[in-house]
Amino acid sequence: MTSKKINNKFHLILDAAVKIFAENGYHGSQVSKIAREAGVADGTIYLYFKNKEDILMSLFRERLGELVGKFKESVEASSTADEALRKICEIHYTELEQNTDLAYVTQIELRQSSLELRKAIGQAVKPYIQLIEAVLVKGMEEGTFRQGLDVKLTRLLIFGAMDEAVTSWLISGRKYSLSKQIEPTVEFFLKALKP
């Protein structure tokens, strides 16, 4: 089997897992349903993953890794910390709004997982949190954000606010546009961060 074919099946299984986990919840999903959705034999799953938990961890690593790549790219292209923070919020909201299955899995299923699984997923989120911290430090160095911010606390408050906005949007049944919340969110952050 070529590495391209292996890579395609791996991603096909992850795409199927997002859909199945979103529809049935992590605990209510069977590997056989994921295999059926992916169009592969049940045994094929085990060529790529140890078990259902490994699928979920790989899903978070891969999908969050892709998102962190987008965040990093947009932050590097931003000329100011304000612009970088706006880009982070924009990507966070629009990516999850465009992929509601992924949003559901990251926002709802994560909170119902085992402690060990949450720790592993926390490692996947860590680069994103560090990126927010780097934007805060850049803002203080530029003088656009007030000096003396508790960077570690502030980065968690920013991430937590966006995380909660997405969760509330999902729980409400997606009755409004998440992407229309970008400007009010960024305005709120910037008012808190400005000197």
Coordinates of N, CA and C in Angstrom, one line a residue:
M1 N 0.8 -1.2 0.0 CA 0.0 0.0 0.0 C 0.9 1.2 0.0
T2 N 0.6 2.2 -0.8 CA 1.4 3.4 -0.9 C 1.0 4.3 0.3
S3 N 2.0 5.2 0.7 CA 1.8 6.0 1.8 C 0.6 7.0 1.6
K4 N 0.4 7.4 0.3 CA -0.7 8.3 0.0 C -2.0 7.6 0.2
K5 N -2.1 6.3 -0.2 CA -3.3 5.5 0.1 C -3.6 5.4 1.6
I6 N -2.5 5.1 2.3 CA -2.6 4.9 3.8 C -3.1 6.2 4.4
N7 N -2.5 7.3 4.0 CA -2.9 8.7 4.5 C -4.3 9.0 4.2
N8 N -4.8 8.6 3.0 CA -6.2 8.9 2.6 C -7.1 8.1 3.5
K9 N -6.8 6.8 3.7 CA -7.7 6.0 4.6 C -7.7 6.6 6.0
F10 N -6.6 7.0 6.5 CA -6.5 7.5 7.8 C -7.4 8.7 8.0
H11 N -7.3 9.6 7.0 CA -8.2 10.8 7.0 C -9.6 10.5 6.8
L12 N -9.9 9.5 5.9 CA -11.3 9.1 5.7 C -11.9 8.6 6.9
I13 N -11.1 7.8 7.7 CA -11.6 7.3 9.0 C -11.9 8.4 10.0
L14 N -10.9 9.4 10.0 CA -11.1 10.5 11.0 C -12.4 11.3 10.6
D15 N -12.6 11.6 9.3 CA -13.8 12.3 8.8 C -15.1 11.5 9.2
A16 N -15.0 10.2 9.1 CA -16.2 9.4 9.5 C -16.4 9.5 11.0
A17 N -15.3 9.4 11.7 CA -15.4 9.5 13.2 C -16.0 10.8 13.7
V18 N -15.6 11.9 13.1 CA -16.2 13.2 13.5 C -17.7 13.1 13.3
K19 N -18.2 12.6 12.2 CA -19.6 12.5 11.9 C -20.3 11.6 12.9
I20 N -19.8 10.4 13.1 CA -20.4 9.4 14.0 C -20.4 9.9 15.4
F21 N -19.3 10.5 15.9 CA -19.2 11.0 17.3 C -20.2 12.1 17.5
A22 N -20.3 13.0 16.4 CA -21.3 14.1 16.5 C -22.7 13.6 16.6
E23 N -23.0 12.6 15.8 CA -24.4 12.1 15.8 C -24.8 11.2 17.0
N24 N -23.8 10.4 17.5 CA -24.2 9.5 18.5 C -23.5 9.7 19.9
G25 N -22.6 10.7 19.9 CA -21.8 10.9 21.1 C -20.6 9.9 21.1
Y26 N -19.6 10.2 21.8 CA -18.4 9.3 21.8 C -18.8 8.0 22.4
H27 N -19.5 8.0 23.5 CA -19.8 6.7 24.2 C -20.8 5.9 23.5
G28 N -21.7 6.5 22.7 CA -22.7 5.8 21.9 C -22.3 5.4 20.5
S29 N -21.0 5.6 20.2 CA -20.5 5.3 18.9 C -19.7 4.0 18.9
Q30 N -19.9 3.2 17.9 CA -19.2 1.9 17.8 C -18.2 2.1 16.6
V31 N -17.1 1.4 16.8 CA -16.0 1.4 15.7 C -16.6 0.9 14.4
S32 N -17.6 -0.1 14.5 CA -18.2 -0.6 13.3 C -19.0 0.5 12.5
K33 N -19.6 1.4 13.3 CA -20.3 2.5 12.6 C -19.4 3.4 11.9
I34 N -18.2 3.7 12.6 CA -17.2 4.5 12.0 C -16.7 3.9 10.7
A35 N -16.4 2.6 10.7 CA -15.9 1.9 9.6 C -17.0 1.9 8.4
R36 N -18.2 1.7 8.7 CA -19.3 1.8 7.7 C -19.3 3.1 7.1
E37 N -19.3 4.2 7.9 CA -19.3 5.6 7.4 C -18.1 5.9 6.5
A38 N -17.0 5.3 6.9 CA -15.7 5.5 6.1 C -15.7 4.6 4.9
G39 N -16.5 3.6 4.8 CA -16.5 2.7 3.7 C -15.4 1.7 3.7
V40 N -15.0 1.4 4.9 CA -13.9 0.4 5.1 C -14.4 -0.8 6.0
A41 N -13.6 -1.9 5.9 CA -14.0 -3.0 6.8 C -13.6 -2.6 8.2
D42 N -14.3 -3.2 9.2 CA -14.1 -3.0 10.6 C -12.6 -3.2 10.9
G43 N -12.0 -4.3 10.4 CA -10.6 -4.6 10.8 C -9.7 -3.5 10.3
T44 N -10.0 -2.8 9.2 CA -9.2 -1.8 8.6 C -8.9 -0.7 9.6
I45 N -9.9 -0.4 10.5 CA -9.8 0.6 11.5 C -8.6 0.3 12.4
Y46 N -8.4 -1.0 12.7 CA -7.3 -1.4 13.6 C -6.0 -1.4 13.0
L47 N -5.9 -1.2 11.7 CA -4.6 -1.0 11.1 C -4.0 0.4 11.3
Y48 N -5.0 1.3 11.6 CA -4.6 2.7 11.8 C -4.7 3.2 13.3
F49 N -5.6 2.6 14.0 CA -5.9 3.0 15.4 C -6.0 1.8 16.3
K50 N -5.6 2.0 17.6 CA -5.6 0.9 18.6 C -7.0 0.6 19.0
N51 N -7.8 1.7 19.2 CA -9.2 1.6 19.7 C -10.0 2.9 19.5
K52 N -11.2 2.9 19.9 CA -12.0 4.1 19.7 C -11.4 5.4 20.4
E53 N -10.8 5.2 21.6 CA -10.2 6.3 22.2 C -9.0 6.9 21.4
D54 N -8.3 6.0 20.8 CA -7.2 6.4 19.9 C -7.7 7.2 18.7
I55 N -8.8 6.8 18.2 CA -9.4 7.5 17.1 C -9.8 9.0 17.6
L56 N -10.4 9.1 18.7 CA -10.7 10.4 19.2 C -9.5 11.3 19.5
M57 N -8.5 10.7 20.1 CA -7.2 11.4 20.4 C -6.6 11.9 19.0
S58 N -6.5 11.0 18.1 CA -6.0 11.3 16.8 C -6.8 12.4 16.1
L59 N -8.1 12.3 16.2 CA -9.0 13.3 15.7 C -8.6 14.7 16.2
F60 N -8.5 14.8 17.5 CA -8.1 16.1 18.1 C -6.7 16.5 17.7
R61 N -5.8 15.6 17.7 CA -4.4 16.0 17.3 C -4.4 16.5 15.9
E62 N -5.0 15.8 15.0 CA -5.0 16.1 13.5 C -5.8 17.4 13.3
R63 N -7.1 17.5 13.7 CA -7.9 18.6 13.4 C -7.5 19.9 14.1
L64 N -7.1 19.7 15.4 CA -6.6 20.9 16.1 C -5.2 21.3 15.6
G65 N -4.4 20.4 15.1 CA -3.1 20.7 14.5 C -3.3 21.5 13.3
E66 N -4.3 21.1 12.5 CA -4.6 21.9 11.2 C -5.1 23.3 11.6
L67 N -5.9 23.4 12.6 CA -6.4 24.7 13.1 C -5.3 25.6 13.6
V68 N -4.4 25.0 14.4 CA -3.3 25.7 15.0 C -2.4 26.2 13.8
G69 N -2.2 25.4 12.8 CA -1.4 25.8 11.6 C -2.1 27.1 11.0
K70 N -3.4 27.1 10.9 CA -4.1 28.3 10.3 C -3.9 29.5 11.2
F71 N -4.0 29.3 12.5 CA -3.8 30.4 13.5 C -2.4 30.9 13.4
K72 N -1.5 30.0 13.4 CA -0.1 30.5 13.3 C 0.2 31.3 12.1
E73 N -0.2 30.8 10.9 CA 0.0 31.4 9.7 C -0.6 32.8 9.6
S74 N -1.9 32.9 10.2 CA -2.5 34.3 10.1 C -1.9 35.2 11.1
V75 N -1.4 34.7 12.3 CA -0.8 35.6 13.3 C 0.5 36.1 12.7
E76 N 1.3 35.2 12.0 CA 2.6 35.6 11.4 C 2.3 36.7 10.3
A77 N 1.2 36.6 9.6 CA 0.9 37.6 8.6 C 0.3 38.9 9.1
S78 N 0.0 38.9 10.4 CA -0.6 40.1 11.0 C 0.5 41.1 11.4
S79 N 0.2 42.4 11.1 CA 1.2 43.4 11.4 C 1.1 43.9 12.9
T80 N 0.0 43.7 13.5 CA -0.2 44.2 14.9 C -0.8 43.1 15.8
A81 N -0.7 43.2 17.0 CA -1.3 42.3 18.0 C -2.9 42.4 17.9
D82 N -3.4 43.6 17.7 CA -4.9 43.7 17.5 C -5.3 42.9 16.3
E83 N -4.7 43.0 15.2 CA -5.0 42.3 14.0 C -4.9 40.8 14.2
A84 N -3.8 40.3 14.9 CA -3.6 38.9 15.2 C -4.7 38.4 16.1
L85 N -5.1 39.1 17.1 CA -6.2 38.6 18.0 C -7.5 38.5 17.2
R86 N -7.8 39.5 16.3 CA -9.0 39.4 15.5 C -8.9 38.2 14.6
K87 N -7.8 37.9 14.0 CA -7.7 36.7 13.1 C -7.9 35.4 13.9
I88 N -7.4 35.4 15.1 CA -7.6 34.2 15.9 C -9.0 33.9 16.2
C89 N -9.7 35.0 16.6 CA -11.2 34.9 16.8 C -11.9 34.5 15.6
E90 N -11.6 35.2 14.5 CA -12.2 34.9 13.2 C -12.1 33.4 12.8
I91 N -10.9 32.9 12.9 CA -10.7 31.5 12.5 C -11.4 30.6 13.4
H92 N -11.3 30.9 14.7 CA -11.9 30.0 15.7 C -13.4 29.9 15.4
Y93 N -14.1 31.0 15.2 CA -15.5 31.0 15.0 C -15.9 30.5 13.6
T94 N -15.3 30.9 12.6 CA -15.7 30.5 11.3 C -15.4 29.0 11.0
E95 N -14.3 28.6 11.4 CA -13.9 27.1 11.2 C -14.9 26.2 11.9
L96 N -15.3 26.5 13.1 CA -16.2 25.7 13.8 C -17.7 25.9 13.3
E97 N -18.0 27.1 12.9 CA -19.3 27.3 12.3 C -19.5 26.5 11.0
Q98 N -18.4 26.4 10.2 CA -18.4 25.7 9.0 C -18.4 24.2 9.1
N99 N -17.9 23.7 10.3 CA -17.8 22.3 10.5 C -18.5 22.0 11.9
T100 N -19.8 22.0 11.8 CA -20.6 21.8 13.1 C -20.3 20.4 13.7
D101 N -20.1 19.4 12.9 CA -19.8 18.1 13.6 C -18.5 18.2 14.4
L102 N -17.5 18.8 13.8 CA -16.2 19.0 14.6 C -16.5 19.9 15.8
A103 N -17.3 21.0 15.7 CA -17.6 21.8 16.8 C -18.3 21.0 17.9
Y104 N -19.2 20.2 17.5 CA -19.9 19.4 18.5 C -19.0 18.5 19.3
V105 N -18.1 17.8 18.5 CA -17.2 16.9 19.1 C -16.2 17.6 20.0
T106 N -15.7 18.7 19.6 CA -14.7 19.4 20.4 C -15.3 20.1 21.6
Q107 N -16.5 20.6 21.5 CA -17.2 21.4 22.6 C -17.9 20.5 23.5
I108 N -18.6 19.5 23.1 CA -19.5 18.7 23.9 C -18.8 17.4 24.4
E109 N -18.3 16.6 23.4 CA -17.7 15.3 23.7 C -16.5 15.4 24.6
L110 N -15.7 16.4 24.4 CA -14.4 16.6 25.1 C -14.7 16.7 26.6
R111 N -15.8 17.3 27.0 CA -16.2 17.5 28.4 C -16.7 16.2 29.0
Q112 N -17.0 15.2 28.2 CA -17.6 14.0 28.8 C -16.6 12.8 28.7
S113 N -15.3 13.1 28.3 CA -14.3 12.1 28.2 C -13.6 11.9 29.5
S114 N -12.8 10.8 29.5 CA -12.1 10.4 30.7 C -11.0 11.5 31.0
L115 N -10.5 11.5 32.2 CA -9.5 12.4 32.6 C -8.2 12.2 31.7
E116 N -7.9 11.0 31.5 CA -6.7 10.7 30.7 C -6.8 11.2 29.3
L117 N -8.0 11.0 28.7 CA -8.3 11.5 27.4 C -8.3 13.0 27.3
R118 N -8.8 13.7 28.3 CA -8.8 15.1 28.4 C -7.4 15.7 28.5
K119 N -6.5 15.0 29.2 CA -5.1 15.4 29.3 C -4.4 15.3 28.0
A120 N -4.7 14.2 27.3 CA -4.1 14.1 25.9 C -4.6 15.2 25.0
I121 N -5.9 15.5 25.1 CA -6.4 16.5 24.2 C -5.9 17.9 24.6
G122 N -5.7 18.1 25.9 CA -5.1 19.3 26.4 C -3.7 19.6 25.8
Q123 N -3.0 18.5 25.6 CA -1.7 18.6 24.9 C -1.8 19.1 23.5
A124 N -2.9 18.7 22.8 CA -3.2 19.1 21.4 C -3.6 20.6 21.4
V125 N -4.2 21.1 22.4 CA -4.7 22.5 22.5 C -3.6 23.4 23.0
K126 N -2.6 22.9 23.6 CA -1.5 23.7 24.2 C -0.8 24.6 23.2
P127 N -0.5 24.2 22.0 CA 0.1 25.2 21.0 C -0.8 26.4 20.7
Y128 N -2.1 26.2 20.7 CA -3.0 27.2 20.5 C -3.0 28.2 21.6
I129 N -3.0 27.7 22.8 CA -2.9 28.6 24.0 C -1.6 29.4 24.0
Q130 N -0.5 28.7 23.6 CA 0.8 29.4 23.6 C 0.8 30.5 22.5
L131 N 0.1 30.2 21.4 CA 0.0 31.2 20.3 C -0.8 32.5 20.8
I132 N -1.8 32.3 21.6 CA -2.6 33.4 22.2 C -1.6 34.2 23.1
E133 N -0.9 33.5 23.9 CA 0.1 34.1 24.8 C 1.1 34.9 24.0
A134 N 1.6 34.4 22.9 CA 2.6 35.2 22.1 C 2.0 36.5 21.6
V135 N 0.7 36.4 21.2 CA 0.0 37.6 20.7 C -0.1 38.7 21.8
L136 N -0.4 38.2 23.0 CA -0.5 39.1 24.2 C 0.9 39.7 24.5
V137 N 1.9 39.0 24.5 CA 3.3 39.5 24.7 C 3.6 40.5 23.6
K138 N 3.3 40.2 22.4 CA 3.6 41.1 21.3 C 2.8 42.4 21.5
G139 N 1.6 42.4 21.9 CA 0.8 43.6 22.2 C 1.4 44.4 23.3
M140 N 1.9 43.8 24.3 CA 2.5 44.5 25.4 C 3.8 45.2 24.9
E141 N 4.6 44.4 24.1 CA 5.8 45.0 23.6 C 5.6 46.2 22.6
E142 N 4.5 46.1 21.8 CA 4.1 47.2 20.9 C 3.6 48.4 21.7
G143 N 3.1 48.1 22.9 CA 2.4 49.2 23.7 C 0.9 49.3 23.4
T144 N 0.4 48.4 22.6 CA -1.0 48.4 22.3 C -1.9 47.7 23.3
F145 N -1.2 46.8 24.1 CA -1.9 46.2 25.2 C -1.2 46.7 26.5
R146 N -2.0 46.8 27.5 CA -1.5 47.4 28.7 C -0.4 46.5 29.4
Q147 N 0.6 47.2 29.9 CA 1.7 46.5 30.6 C 1.2 45.8 31.9
G148 N 1.9 44.8 32.3 CA 1.6 44.1 33.5 C 0.5 43.1 33.4
L149 N 0.0 42.8 32.2 CA -1.1 41.8 32.1 C -0.6 40.4 32.7
D150 N -1.4 39.7 33.4 CA -1.1 38.4 33.8 C -1.3 37.5 32.5
V151 N -0.3 37.3 31.7 CA -0.4 36.7 30.4 C -1.0 35.3 30.5
K152 N -0.6 34.5 31.5 CA -1.1 33.1 31.6 C -2.6 33.1 31.9
L153 N -3.0 34.0 32.8 CA -4.4 34.1 33.1 C -5.2 34.7 31.9
T154 N -4.7 35.7 31.3 CA -5.4 36.4 30.2 C -5.5 35.5 29.0
R155 N -4.5 34.7 28.7 CA -4.6 33.8 27.5 C -5.8 32.7 27.7
L156 N -5.9 32.3 29.0 CA -7.0 31.3 29.3 C -8.3 32.0 29.3
L157 N -8.4 33.3 29.7 CA -9.7 34.0 29.6 C -10.1 34.2 28.2
I158 N -9.2 34.5 27.3 CA -9.5 34.7 25.9 C -10.0 33.4 25.3
F159 N -9.2 32.3 25.5 CA -9.6 31.0 24.9 C -10.9 30.6 25.5
G160 N -11.1 30.7 26.8 CA -12.3 30.3 27.5 C -13.5 31.0 27.0
A161 N -13.4 32.3 26.8 CA -14.5 33.1 26.3 C -14.9 32.6 24.9
M162 N -14.0 32.4 24.0 CA -14.3 31.9 22.7 C -14.9 30.5 22.7
D163 N -14.3 29.7 23.6 CA -14.8 28.3 23.7 C -16.3 28.3 24.2
E164 N -16.6 29.2 25.2 CA -17.9 29.2 25.7 C -18.9 29.8 24.7
A165 N -18.4 30.8 23.9 CA -19.3 31.3 22.8 C -19.7 30.2 21.9
V166 N -18.8 29.4 21.5 CA -19.1 28.3 20.6 C -20.0 27.3 21.2
T167 N -19.7 26.9 22.5 CA -20.6 26.0 23.2 C -22.0 26.5 23.3
S168 N -22.2 27.8 23.6 CA -23.5 28.4 23.7 C -24.2 28.4 22.4
W169 N -23.5 28.6 21.3 CA -24.1 28.6 20.0 C -24.6 27.2 19.6
L170 N -23.8 26.2 20.0 CA -24.3 24.8 19.7 C -25.5 24.5 20.6
I171 N -25.5 24.8 21.8 CA -26.6 24.4 22.7 C -27.8 25.2 22.3
S172 N -27.7 26.4 21.8 CA -28.9 27.1 21.4 C -29.5 26.5 20.1
G173 N -28.9 25.5 19.5 CA -29.4 25.0 18.3 C -28.9 25.7 17.1
R174 N -27.8 26.5 17.2 CA -27.2 27.3 16.1 C -28.2 28.2 15.5
K175 N -29.0 28.9 16.4 CA -30.1 29.8 16.0 C -29.6 31.2 15.5
Y176 N -28.3 31.4 15.5 CA -27.7 32.7 15.1 C -26.4 32.4 14.4
S177 N -25.8 33.4 13.8 CA -24.5 33.2 13.1 C -23.4 33.4 14.1
L178 N -22.6 32.4 14.2 CA -21.4 32.5 15.1 C -20.4 33.5 14.6
S179 N -20.2 33.5 13.3 CA -19.3 34.4 12.7 C -19.7 35.9 12.9
K180 N -20.9 36.2 13.1 CA -21.4 37.5 13.4 C -21.0 38.0 14.8
Q181 N -20.5 37.0 15.6 CA -20.1 37.3 17.0 C -18.6 37.7 17.0
I182 N -17.9 37.7 15.9 CA -16.5 38.0 15.9 C -16.2 39.4 16.4
E183 N -16.8 40.4 15.7 CA -16.5 41.8 16.1 C -16.9 42.1 17.5
P184 N -18.1 41.7 18.0 CA -18.3 42.0 19.4 C -17.4 41.4 20.4
T185 N -16.9 40.1 20.0 CA -16.0 39.4 20.9 C -14.6 40.1 20.9
V186 N -14.1 40.5 19.7 CA -12.8 41.2 19.6 C -12.9 42.5 20.3
E187 N -14.0 43.2 20.1 CA -14.2 44.5 20.8 C -14.1 44.4 22.3
F188 N -14.7 43.4 22.8 CA -14.7 43.1 24.2 C -13.3 42.8 24.7
F189 N -12.6 42.0 24.0 CA -11.2 41.6 24.3 C -10.3 42.9 24.3
L190 N -10.4 43.7 23.2 CA -9.5 44.8 23.1 C -9.8 45.9 24.1
K191 N -11.1 46.1 24.5 CA -11.3 47.0 25.6 C -10.7 46.6 26.9
A192 N -10.6 45.3 27.1 CA -10.0 44.8 28.4 C -8.5 44.9 28.3
L193 N -7.9 44.8 27.1 CA -6.5 44.7 26.9 C -5.8 46.1 26.7
K194 N -6.5 47.0 26.3 CA -5.9 48.3 25.9 C -5.5 49.1 27.2
P195 N -4.4 49.9 27.0 CA -3.9 50.7 28.2 C -5.0 51.7 28.7

